[in-house]
Short mmCIF file of C-alpha atoms and ligand atoms in Angstrom, two decimals:
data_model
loop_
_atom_site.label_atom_id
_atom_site.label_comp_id
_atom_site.label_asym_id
_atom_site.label_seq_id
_atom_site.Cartn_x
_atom_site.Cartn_y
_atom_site.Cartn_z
CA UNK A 519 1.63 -36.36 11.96
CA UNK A 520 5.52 -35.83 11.67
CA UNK A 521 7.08 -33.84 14.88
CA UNK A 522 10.56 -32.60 14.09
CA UNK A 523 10.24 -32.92 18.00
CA UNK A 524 7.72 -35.05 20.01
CA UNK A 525 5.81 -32.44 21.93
CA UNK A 526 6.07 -32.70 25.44
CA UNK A 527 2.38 -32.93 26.40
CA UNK A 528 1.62 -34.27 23.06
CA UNK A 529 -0.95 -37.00 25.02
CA UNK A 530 -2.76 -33.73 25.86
CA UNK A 531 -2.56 -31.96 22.03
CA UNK A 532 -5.78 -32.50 19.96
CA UNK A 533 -4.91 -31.89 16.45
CA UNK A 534 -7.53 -29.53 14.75
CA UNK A 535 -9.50 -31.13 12.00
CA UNK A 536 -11.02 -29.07 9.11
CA UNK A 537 -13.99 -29.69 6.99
CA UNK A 538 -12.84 -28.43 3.37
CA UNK A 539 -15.58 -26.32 1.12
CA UNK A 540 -14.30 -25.80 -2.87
CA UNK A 541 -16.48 -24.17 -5.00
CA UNK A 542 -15.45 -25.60 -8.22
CA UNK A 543 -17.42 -23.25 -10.69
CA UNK A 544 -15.42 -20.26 -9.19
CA UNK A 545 -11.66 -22.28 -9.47
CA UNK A 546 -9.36 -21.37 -11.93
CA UNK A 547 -7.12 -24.26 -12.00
CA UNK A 548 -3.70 -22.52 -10.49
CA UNK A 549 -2.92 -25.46 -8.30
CA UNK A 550 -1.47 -23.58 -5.59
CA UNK A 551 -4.10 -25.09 -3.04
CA UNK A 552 -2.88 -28.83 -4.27
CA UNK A 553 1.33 -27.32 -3.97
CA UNK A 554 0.87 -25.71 -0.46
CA UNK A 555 -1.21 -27.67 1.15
CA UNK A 556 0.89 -29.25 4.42
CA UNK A 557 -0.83 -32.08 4.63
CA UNK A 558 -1.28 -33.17 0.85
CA UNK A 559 -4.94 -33.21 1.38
CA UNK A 560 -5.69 -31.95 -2.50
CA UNK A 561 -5.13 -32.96 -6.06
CA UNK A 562 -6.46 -31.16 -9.32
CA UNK A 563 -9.28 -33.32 -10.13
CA UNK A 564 -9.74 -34.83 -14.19
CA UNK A 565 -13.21 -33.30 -13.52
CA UNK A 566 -13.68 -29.77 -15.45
CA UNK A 567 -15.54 -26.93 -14.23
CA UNK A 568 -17.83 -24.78 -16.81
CA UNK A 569 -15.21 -22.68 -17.59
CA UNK A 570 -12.68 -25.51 -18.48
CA UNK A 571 -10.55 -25.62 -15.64
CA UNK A 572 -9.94 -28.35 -13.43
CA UNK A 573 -10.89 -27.72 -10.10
CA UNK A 574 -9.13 -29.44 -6.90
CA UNK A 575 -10.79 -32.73 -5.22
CA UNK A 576 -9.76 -33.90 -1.70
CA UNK A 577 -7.99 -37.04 -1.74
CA UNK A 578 -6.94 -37.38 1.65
CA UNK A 579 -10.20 -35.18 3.52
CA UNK A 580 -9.16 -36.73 7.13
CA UNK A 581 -5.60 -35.19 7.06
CA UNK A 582 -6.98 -31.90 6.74
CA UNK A 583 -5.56 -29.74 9.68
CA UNK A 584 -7.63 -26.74 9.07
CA UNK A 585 -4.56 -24.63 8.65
CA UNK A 586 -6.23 -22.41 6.03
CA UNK A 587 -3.54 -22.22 4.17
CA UNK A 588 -5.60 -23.18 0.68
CA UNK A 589 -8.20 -20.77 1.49
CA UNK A 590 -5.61 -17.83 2.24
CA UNK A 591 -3.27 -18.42 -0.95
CA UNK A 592 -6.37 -19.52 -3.22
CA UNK A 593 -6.60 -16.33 -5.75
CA UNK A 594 -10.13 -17.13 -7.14
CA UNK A 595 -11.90 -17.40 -3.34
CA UNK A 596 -12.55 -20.48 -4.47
CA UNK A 597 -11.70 -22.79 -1.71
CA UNK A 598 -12.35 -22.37 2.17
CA UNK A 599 -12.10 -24.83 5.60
CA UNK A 600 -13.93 -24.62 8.54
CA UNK A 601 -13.25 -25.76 11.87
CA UNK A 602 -14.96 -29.77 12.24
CA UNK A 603 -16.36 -30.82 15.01
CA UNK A 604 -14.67 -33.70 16.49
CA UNK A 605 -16.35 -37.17 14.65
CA UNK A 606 -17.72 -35.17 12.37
CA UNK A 607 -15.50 -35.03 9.02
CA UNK A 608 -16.59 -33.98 5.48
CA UNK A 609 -16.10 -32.84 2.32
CA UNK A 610 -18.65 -30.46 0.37
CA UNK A 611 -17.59 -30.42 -3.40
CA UNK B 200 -35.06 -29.07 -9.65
CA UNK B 201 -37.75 -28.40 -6.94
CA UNK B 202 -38.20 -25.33 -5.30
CA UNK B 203 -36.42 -27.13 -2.14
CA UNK B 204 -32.85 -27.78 -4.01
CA UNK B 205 -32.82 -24.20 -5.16
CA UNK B 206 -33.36 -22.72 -1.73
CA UNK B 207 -30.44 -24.89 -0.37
CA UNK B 208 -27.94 -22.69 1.36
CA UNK B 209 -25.52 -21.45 -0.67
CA UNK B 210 -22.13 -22.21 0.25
CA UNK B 211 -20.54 -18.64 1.58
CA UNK B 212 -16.44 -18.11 1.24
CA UNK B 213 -15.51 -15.95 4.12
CA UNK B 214 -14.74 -13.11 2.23
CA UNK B 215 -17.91 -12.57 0.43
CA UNK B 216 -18.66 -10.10 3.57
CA UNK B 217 -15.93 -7.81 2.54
CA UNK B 218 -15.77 -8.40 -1.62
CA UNK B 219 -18.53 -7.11 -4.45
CA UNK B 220 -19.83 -10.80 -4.83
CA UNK B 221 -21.44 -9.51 -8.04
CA UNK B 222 -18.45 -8.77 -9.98
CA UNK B 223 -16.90 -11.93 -9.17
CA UNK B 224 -15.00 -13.79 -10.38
CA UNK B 225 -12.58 -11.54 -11.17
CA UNK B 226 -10.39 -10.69 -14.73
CA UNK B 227 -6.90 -11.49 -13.40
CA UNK B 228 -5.47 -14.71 -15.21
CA UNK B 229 -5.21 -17.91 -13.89
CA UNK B 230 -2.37 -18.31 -11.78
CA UNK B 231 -2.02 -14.75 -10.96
CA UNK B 232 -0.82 -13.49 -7.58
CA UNK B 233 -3.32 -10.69 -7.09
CA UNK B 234 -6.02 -12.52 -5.76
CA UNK B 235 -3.71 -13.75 -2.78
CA UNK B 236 -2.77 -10.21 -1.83
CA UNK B 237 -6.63 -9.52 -2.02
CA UNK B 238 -7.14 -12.18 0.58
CA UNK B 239 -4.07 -10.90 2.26
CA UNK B 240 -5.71 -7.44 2.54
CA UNK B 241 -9.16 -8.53 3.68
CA UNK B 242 -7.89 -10.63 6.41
CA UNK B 243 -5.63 -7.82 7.78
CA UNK B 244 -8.91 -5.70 7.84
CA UNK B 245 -11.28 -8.53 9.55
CA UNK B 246 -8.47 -8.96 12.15
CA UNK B 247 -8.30 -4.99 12.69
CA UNK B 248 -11.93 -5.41 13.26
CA UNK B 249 -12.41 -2.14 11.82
CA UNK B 250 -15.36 -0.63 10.96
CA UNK B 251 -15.86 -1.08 7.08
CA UNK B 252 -17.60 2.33 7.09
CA UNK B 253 -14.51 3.70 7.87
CA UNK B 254 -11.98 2.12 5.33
CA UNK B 255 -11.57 3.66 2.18
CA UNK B 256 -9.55 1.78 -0.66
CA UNK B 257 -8.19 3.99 -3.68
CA UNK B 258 -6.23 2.71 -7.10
CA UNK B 259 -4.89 3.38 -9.56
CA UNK B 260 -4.92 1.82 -13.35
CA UNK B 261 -3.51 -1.64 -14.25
CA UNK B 262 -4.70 -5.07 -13.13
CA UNK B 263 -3.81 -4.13 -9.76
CA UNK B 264 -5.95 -1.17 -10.09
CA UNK B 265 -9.21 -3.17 -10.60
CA UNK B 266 -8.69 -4.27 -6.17
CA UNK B 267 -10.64 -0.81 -5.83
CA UNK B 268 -13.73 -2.22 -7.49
CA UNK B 269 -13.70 -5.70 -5.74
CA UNK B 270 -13.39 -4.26 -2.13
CA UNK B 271 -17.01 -3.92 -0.77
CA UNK B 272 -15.71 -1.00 1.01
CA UNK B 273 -15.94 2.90 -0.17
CA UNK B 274 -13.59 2.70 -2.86
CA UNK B 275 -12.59 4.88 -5.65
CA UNK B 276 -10.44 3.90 -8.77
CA UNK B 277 -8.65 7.03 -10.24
CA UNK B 278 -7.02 7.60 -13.48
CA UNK B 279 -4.11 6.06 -14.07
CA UNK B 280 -1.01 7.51 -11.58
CA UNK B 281 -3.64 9.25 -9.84
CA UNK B 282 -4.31 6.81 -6.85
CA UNK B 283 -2.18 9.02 -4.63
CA UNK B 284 -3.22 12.24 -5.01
CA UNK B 285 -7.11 11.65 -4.96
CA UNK B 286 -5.84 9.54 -1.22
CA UNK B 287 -3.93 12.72 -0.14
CA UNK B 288 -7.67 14.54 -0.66
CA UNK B 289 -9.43 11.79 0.76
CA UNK B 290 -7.37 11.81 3.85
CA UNK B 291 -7.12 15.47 4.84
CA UNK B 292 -11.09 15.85 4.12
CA UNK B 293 -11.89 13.12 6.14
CA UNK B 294 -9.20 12.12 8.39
CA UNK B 295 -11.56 9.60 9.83
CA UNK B 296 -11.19 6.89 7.40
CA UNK B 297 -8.69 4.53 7.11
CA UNK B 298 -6.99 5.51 3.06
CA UNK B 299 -5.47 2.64 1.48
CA UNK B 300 -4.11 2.67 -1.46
CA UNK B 301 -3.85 -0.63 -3.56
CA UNK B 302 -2.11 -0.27 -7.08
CA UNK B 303 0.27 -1.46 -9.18
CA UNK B 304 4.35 -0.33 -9.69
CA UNK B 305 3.66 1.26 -13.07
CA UNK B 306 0.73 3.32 -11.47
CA UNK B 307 2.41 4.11 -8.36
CA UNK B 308 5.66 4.61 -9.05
CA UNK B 309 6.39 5.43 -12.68
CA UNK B 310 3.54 8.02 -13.82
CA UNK B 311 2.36 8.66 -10.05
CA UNK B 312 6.16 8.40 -8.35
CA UNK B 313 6.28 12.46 -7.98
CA UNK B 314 2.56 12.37 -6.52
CA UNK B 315 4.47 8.68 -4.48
CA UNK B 316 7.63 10.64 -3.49
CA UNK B 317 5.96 13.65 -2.29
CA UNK B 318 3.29 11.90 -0.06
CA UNK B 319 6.09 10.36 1.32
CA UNK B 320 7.71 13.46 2.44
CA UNK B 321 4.71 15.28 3.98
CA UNK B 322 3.86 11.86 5.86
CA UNK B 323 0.43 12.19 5.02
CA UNK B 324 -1.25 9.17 6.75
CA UNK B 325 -2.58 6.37 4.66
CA UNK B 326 -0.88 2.69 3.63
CA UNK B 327 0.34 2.28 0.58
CA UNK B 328 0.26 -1.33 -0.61
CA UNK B 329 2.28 -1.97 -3.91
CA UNK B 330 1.76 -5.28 -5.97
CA UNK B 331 5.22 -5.15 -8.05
CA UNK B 332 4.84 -7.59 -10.91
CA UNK B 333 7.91 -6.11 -12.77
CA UNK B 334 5.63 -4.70 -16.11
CA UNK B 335 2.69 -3.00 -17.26
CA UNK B 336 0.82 -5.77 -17.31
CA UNK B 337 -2.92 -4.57 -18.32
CA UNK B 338 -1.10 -2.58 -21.44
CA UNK B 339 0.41 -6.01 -23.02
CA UNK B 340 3.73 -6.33 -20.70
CA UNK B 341 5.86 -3.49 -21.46
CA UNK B 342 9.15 -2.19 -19.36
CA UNK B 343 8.37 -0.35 -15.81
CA UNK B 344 10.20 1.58 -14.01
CA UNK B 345 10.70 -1.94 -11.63
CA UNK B 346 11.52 -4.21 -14.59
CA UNK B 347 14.83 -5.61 -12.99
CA UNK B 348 18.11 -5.43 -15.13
CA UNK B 349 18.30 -7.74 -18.11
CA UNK B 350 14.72 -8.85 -18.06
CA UNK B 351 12.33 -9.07 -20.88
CA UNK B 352 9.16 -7.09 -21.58
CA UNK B 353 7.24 -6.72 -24.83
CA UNK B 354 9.28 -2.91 -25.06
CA UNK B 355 12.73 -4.55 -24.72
CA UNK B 356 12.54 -7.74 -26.24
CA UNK B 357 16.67 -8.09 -26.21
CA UNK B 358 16.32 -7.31 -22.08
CA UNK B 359 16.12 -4.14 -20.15
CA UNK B 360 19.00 -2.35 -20.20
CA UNK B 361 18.03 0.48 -17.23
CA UNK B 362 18.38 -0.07 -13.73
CA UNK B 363 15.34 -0.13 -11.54
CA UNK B 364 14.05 1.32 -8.51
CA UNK B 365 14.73 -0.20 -5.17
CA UNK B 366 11.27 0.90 -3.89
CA UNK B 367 11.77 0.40 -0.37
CA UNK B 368 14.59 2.80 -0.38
CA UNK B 369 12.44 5.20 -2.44
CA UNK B 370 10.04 4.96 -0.12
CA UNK B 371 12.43 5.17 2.98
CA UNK B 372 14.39 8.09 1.46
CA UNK B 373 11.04 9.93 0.20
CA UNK B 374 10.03 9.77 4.37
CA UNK B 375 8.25 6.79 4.95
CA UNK B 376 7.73 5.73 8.57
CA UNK B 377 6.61 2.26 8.05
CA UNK B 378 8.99 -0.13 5.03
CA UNK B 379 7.89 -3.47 4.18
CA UNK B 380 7.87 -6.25 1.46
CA UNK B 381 6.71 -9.71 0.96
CA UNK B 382 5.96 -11.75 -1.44
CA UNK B 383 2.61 -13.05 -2.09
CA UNK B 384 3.00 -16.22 -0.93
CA UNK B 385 4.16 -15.08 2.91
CA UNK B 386 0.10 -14.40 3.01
CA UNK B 387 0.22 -15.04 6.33
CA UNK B 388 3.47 -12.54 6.77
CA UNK B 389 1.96 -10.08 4.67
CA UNK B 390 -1.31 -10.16 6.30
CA UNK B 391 0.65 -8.79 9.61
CA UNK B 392 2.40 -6.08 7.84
CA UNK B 393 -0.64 -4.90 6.17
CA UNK B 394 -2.25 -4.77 9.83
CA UNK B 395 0.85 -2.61 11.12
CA UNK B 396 1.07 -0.32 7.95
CA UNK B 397 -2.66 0.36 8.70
CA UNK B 398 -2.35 0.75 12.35
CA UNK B 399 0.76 3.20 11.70
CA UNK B 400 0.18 7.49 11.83
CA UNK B 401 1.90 8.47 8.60
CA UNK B 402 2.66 7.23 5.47
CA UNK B 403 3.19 3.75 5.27
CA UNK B 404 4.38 1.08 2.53
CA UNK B 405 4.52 -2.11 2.01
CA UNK B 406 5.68 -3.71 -1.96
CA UNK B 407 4.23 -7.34 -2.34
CA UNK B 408 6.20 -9.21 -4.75
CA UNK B 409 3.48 -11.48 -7.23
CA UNK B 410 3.53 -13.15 -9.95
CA UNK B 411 1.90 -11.87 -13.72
CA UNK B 412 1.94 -15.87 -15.73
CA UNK B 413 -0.13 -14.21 -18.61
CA UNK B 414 3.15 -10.90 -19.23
CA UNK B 415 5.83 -11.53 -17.49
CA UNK B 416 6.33 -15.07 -17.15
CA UNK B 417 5.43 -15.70 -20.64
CA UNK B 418 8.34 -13.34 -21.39
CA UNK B 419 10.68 -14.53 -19.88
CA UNK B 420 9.91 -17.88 -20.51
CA UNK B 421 9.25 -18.72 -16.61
CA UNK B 422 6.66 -20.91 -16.38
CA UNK B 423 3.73 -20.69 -14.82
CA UNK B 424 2.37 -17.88 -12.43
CA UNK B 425 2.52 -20.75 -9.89
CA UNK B 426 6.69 -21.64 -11.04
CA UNK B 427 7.02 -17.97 -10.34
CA UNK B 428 5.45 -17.76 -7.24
CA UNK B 429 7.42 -20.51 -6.28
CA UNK B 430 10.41 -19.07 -7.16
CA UNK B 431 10.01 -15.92 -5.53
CA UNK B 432 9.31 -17.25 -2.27
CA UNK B 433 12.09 -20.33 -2.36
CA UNK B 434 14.79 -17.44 -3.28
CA UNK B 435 13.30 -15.12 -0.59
CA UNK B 436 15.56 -14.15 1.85
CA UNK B 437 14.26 -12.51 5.48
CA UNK B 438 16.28 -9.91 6.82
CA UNK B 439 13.99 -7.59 9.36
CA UNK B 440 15.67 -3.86 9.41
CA UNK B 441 18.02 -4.85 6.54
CA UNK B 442 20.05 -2.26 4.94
CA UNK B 443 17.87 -0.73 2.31
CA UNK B 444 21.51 -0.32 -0.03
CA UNK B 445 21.29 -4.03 -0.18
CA UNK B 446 17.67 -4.73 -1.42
CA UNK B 447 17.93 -4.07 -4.66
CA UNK B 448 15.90 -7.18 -6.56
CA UNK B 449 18.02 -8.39 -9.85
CA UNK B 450 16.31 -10.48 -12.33
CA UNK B 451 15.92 -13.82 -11.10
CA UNK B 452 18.00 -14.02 -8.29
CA UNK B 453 17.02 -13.27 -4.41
CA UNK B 454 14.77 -11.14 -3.15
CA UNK B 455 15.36 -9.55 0.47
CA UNK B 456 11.88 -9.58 2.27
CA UNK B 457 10.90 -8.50 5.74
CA UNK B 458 10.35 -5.39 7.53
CA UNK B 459 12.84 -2.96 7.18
CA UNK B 460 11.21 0.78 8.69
CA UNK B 461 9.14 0.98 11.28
CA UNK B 462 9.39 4.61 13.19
CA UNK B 463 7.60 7.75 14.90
CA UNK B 464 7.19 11.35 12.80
CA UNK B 465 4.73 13.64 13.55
CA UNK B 466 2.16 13.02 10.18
CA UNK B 467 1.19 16.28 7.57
CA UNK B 468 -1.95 16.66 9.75
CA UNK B 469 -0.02 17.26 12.85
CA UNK B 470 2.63 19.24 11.35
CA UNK B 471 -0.04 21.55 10.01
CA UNK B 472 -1.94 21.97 13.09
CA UNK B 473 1.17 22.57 14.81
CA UNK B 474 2.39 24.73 12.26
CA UNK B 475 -0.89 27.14 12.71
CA UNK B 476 -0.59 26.75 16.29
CA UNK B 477 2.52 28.57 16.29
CA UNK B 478 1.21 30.92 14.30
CA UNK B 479 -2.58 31.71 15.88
CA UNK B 480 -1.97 30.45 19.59
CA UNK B 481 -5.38 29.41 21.13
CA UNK B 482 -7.46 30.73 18.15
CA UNK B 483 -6.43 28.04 16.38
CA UNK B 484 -8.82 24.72 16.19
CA UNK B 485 -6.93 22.04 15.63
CA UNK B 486 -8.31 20.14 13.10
CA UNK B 487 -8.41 16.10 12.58
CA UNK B 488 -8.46 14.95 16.17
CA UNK B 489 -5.13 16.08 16.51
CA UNK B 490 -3.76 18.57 19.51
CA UNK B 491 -1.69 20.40 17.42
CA UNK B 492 0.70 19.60 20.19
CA UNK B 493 3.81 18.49 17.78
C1 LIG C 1173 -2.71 8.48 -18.64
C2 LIG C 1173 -2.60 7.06 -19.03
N1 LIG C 1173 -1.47 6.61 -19.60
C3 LIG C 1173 -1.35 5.30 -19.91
C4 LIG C 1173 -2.36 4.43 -19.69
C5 LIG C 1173 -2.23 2.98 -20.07
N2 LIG C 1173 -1.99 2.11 -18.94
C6 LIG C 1173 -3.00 1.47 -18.34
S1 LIG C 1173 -2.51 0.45 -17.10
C7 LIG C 1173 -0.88 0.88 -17.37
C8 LIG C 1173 0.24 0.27 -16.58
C9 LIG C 1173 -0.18 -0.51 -15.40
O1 LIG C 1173 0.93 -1.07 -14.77
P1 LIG C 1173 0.90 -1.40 -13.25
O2 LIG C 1173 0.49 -0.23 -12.46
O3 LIG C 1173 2.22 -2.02 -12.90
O4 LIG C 1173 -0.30 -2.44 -13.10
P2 LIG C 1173 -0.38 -4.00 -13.45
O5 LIG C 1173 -1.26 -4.07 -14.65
O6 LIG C 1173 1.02 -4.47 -13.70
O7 LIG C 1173 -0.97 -4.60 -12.24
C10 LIG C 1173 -0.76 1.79 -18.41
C11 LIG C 1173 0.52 2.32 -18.90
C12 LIG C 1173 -3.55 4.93 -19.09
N3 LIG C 1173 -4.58 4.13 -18.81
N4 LIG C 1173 -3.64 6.24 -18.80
S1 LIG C 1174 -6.84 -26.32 5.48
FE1 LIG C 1174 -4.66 -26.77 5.40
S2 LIG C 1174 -4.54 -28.97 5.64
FE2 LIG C 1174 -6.67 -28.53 5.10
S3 LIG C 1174 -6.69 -28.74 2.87
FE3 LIG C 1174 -6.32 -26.57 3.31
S4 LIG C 1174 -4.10 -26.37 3.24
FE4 LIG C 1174 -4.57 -28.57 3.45
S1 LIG C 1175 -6.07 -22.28 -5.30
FE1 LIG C 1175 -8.23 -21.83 -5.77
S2 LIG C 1175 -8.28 -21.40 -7.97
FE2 LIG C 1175 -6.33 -22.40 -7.53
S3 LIG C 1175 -6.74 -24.59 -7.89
FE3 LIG C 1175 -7.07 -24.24 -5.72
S4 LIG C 1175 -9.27 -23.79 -5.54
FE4 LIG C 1175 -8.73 -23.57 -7.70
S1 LIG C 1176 -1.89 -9.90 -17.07
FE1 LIG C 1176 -0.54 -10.53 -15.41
S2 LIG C 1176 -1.01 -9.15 -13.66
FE2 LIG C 1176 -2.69 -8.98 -15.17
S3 LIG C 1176 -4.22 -10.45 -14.44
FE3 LIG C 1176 -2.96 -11.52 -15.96
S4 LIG C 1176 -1.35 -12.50 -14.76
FE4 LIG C 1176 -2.29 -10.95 -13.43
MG1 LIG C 1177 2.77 -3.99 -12.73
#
């Protein structure tokens, strides 16, 4: 992770890790999951969904943060993150 | 598939609690921004924790008007303009619910702005929460009464030549106690100022800027909803309490953001109940939970 400054207690900081969740038959295609995510966990997969769009796939699934940030901008409620346990780390497509 | 593989959980978004899961997915277009400022909406309510039996959601017609039908909530979606009004009725019969209104700029503010202005100036308390696309965009993308200067819609295909309506000053001149905008892509921003505008007595507003790809950006040759969305938020400038002269939004160019009103008026309940109290004394009930102490 990049710190524009190194936290003081960052020894103590855990960073959060999320465990993504896209439901590909609901996605539209918009992208803005892939364009906002902070962490460039996402990329529009070649894959198509039954409606012809091309849904998201997680390229990078351990940088996930769980910031939310896909699931809150996402207008199709089509992708969502959950909290992961610590060692536990996955991706449900 | 066996019987096991069907009964596998289904994967549950978080909203599905507080959306009509059966008439998703929705109409808007790909690369819309009204889904976001549905999102934006239902977490403002989950973090109110309010009761859902107590929320009522009322719009108009347009593609913003269709957020009525999505909300699993008590919701009602009026003729077109008509959003207002039918909330004013809502609220003073039962001034228990939470009234939000969802609509669109065309709804609200060009054949429902007298119902918009008037609301306004009786401070009858419900949130108002305006997606301003810039067009009609359910009717094929004609020119609204928030079409900025110079832009194109299918009804002005050389560019608008009228000047539009700053609608937070509308709002703050009409009587407003609570002024907001954002765009759609400050979810997180917007999500807060749909939580105050709720919590606040009195009539409260808040305009979310979002993008229309399938109208307006086709137009105007823009791009895509998500260019637009972009756009909007990279020429966003935040300016809390700004001086509502200066928020005017031309075409392309910035867009002041932030919140701008946030103040204390006695609401059209309590000015009637202190209105009759002045007139009946102690015979009077006050009515709405109110002391008709104003
Ligand atoms: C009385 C009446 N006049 C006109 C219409 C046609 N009409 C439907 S939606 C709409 C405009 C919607 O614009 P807006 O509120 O900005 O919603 P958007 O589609 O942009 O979200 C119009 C003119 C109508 N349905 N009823
Ligand atoms: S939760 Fe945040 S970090 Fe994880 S994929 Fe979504 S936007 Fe990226
Ligand atoms: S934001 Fe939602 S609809 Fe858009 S690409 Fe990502 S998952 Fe699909
Ligand atoms: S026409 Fe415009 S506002 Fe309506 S759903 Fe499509 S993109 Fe959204
Ligand atoms: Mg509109």
């Amino acid at each position: 992770m990049k710190f524009w400054r190194t936290p003081l207690d960052i020894d103590k900081l855990q960073i959060p890790r999320g465990e993504l969740h896209i439901l590909k038959e609901r996605c539209k295609g918009c992208g803005f999951c892939v364009e906002y995510c902070p962490k460039g966990v996402l990329e529009l997969s070649d894959e198509f969904n039954s409606k012809g769009y091309h849904p998201p796939k997680a390229v990078k699934p351990e940088e996930c943060v769980n910031c939310d940030l896909c699931e809150l901008l996402c207008p199709d409620f089509a992708i969502y993150c959950v909290r992961a346990e610590a060692g536990e780390k996955e991706v449900s497509n | 598939m066996s019987a096991k593989v069907e009964e596998q959980v289904r994967e549950e978004h978080p909203l599905e609690k507080i959306l009509r899961m059966d008439r998703i997915p929705h109409i808007w277009c790909p690369t819309c921004g009204l889904g976001t400022t549905v999102t934006a909406l239902s977490s403002a309510l989950e973090q109110l924790q309010l009761d859902t039996n107590k929320v009522a959601v009322v719009s108009g017609i347009g593609c913003t008007g269709r957020v009525a039908g999505y909300m699993k909530l008590d919701s009602f979606h009026t003729t077109h303009g008509r959003a207002v009004p039918f909330a004013v009725g809502l609220h003073i019969a039962r001034p228990d619910l939470k009234t939000i209104v969802f609509s669109g700029d065309g709804d609200l503010i060009s054949i429902g702005g007298n119902h918009f202005i008037h609301t306004a100036r009786r401070n009858v308390d419900m949130t108002i929460i305006c997606v301003n696309n810039f067009i009609y965009a359910m009717t094929g993308g004609q020119v609204a009464p928030t079409t900025p200067l110079t832009a194109k819609a299918a009804t002005t295909p050389y560019g608008n030549a009228e000047h539009p309506f700053n609608l937070p000053l509308l709002a703050a001149s009409s009587g407003a106690v609570y002024v907001a905008r954002w765009t759609a892509l400050h979810v997180r921003r917007l999500t807060v100022a749909i939580k105050e505008a709720i919590q606040k007595p009195g009539f409260s507003f808040v305009e979310v800027i979002a993008p229309c790809s399938t109208l307006y950006a086709r137009i105007n040759k823009l791009g895509t909803g998500l260019d637009l969305m972009k756009f909007y938020h990279d020429n966003s400038v935040i300016r809390h309490g700004a001086d509502l002269n200066d928020v005017d939004i031309d075409f392309q160019s910035k867009i002041v953001v932030g919140k701008f009103v946030d103040i204390e008026k006695p609401t059209y309940i309590d000015c009637l109940n202190a209105g009759n109290k002045r007139a009946f004394g102690d015979k009077y009930k006050p009515y709405g939970g109110g002391n008709g102490d104003n």
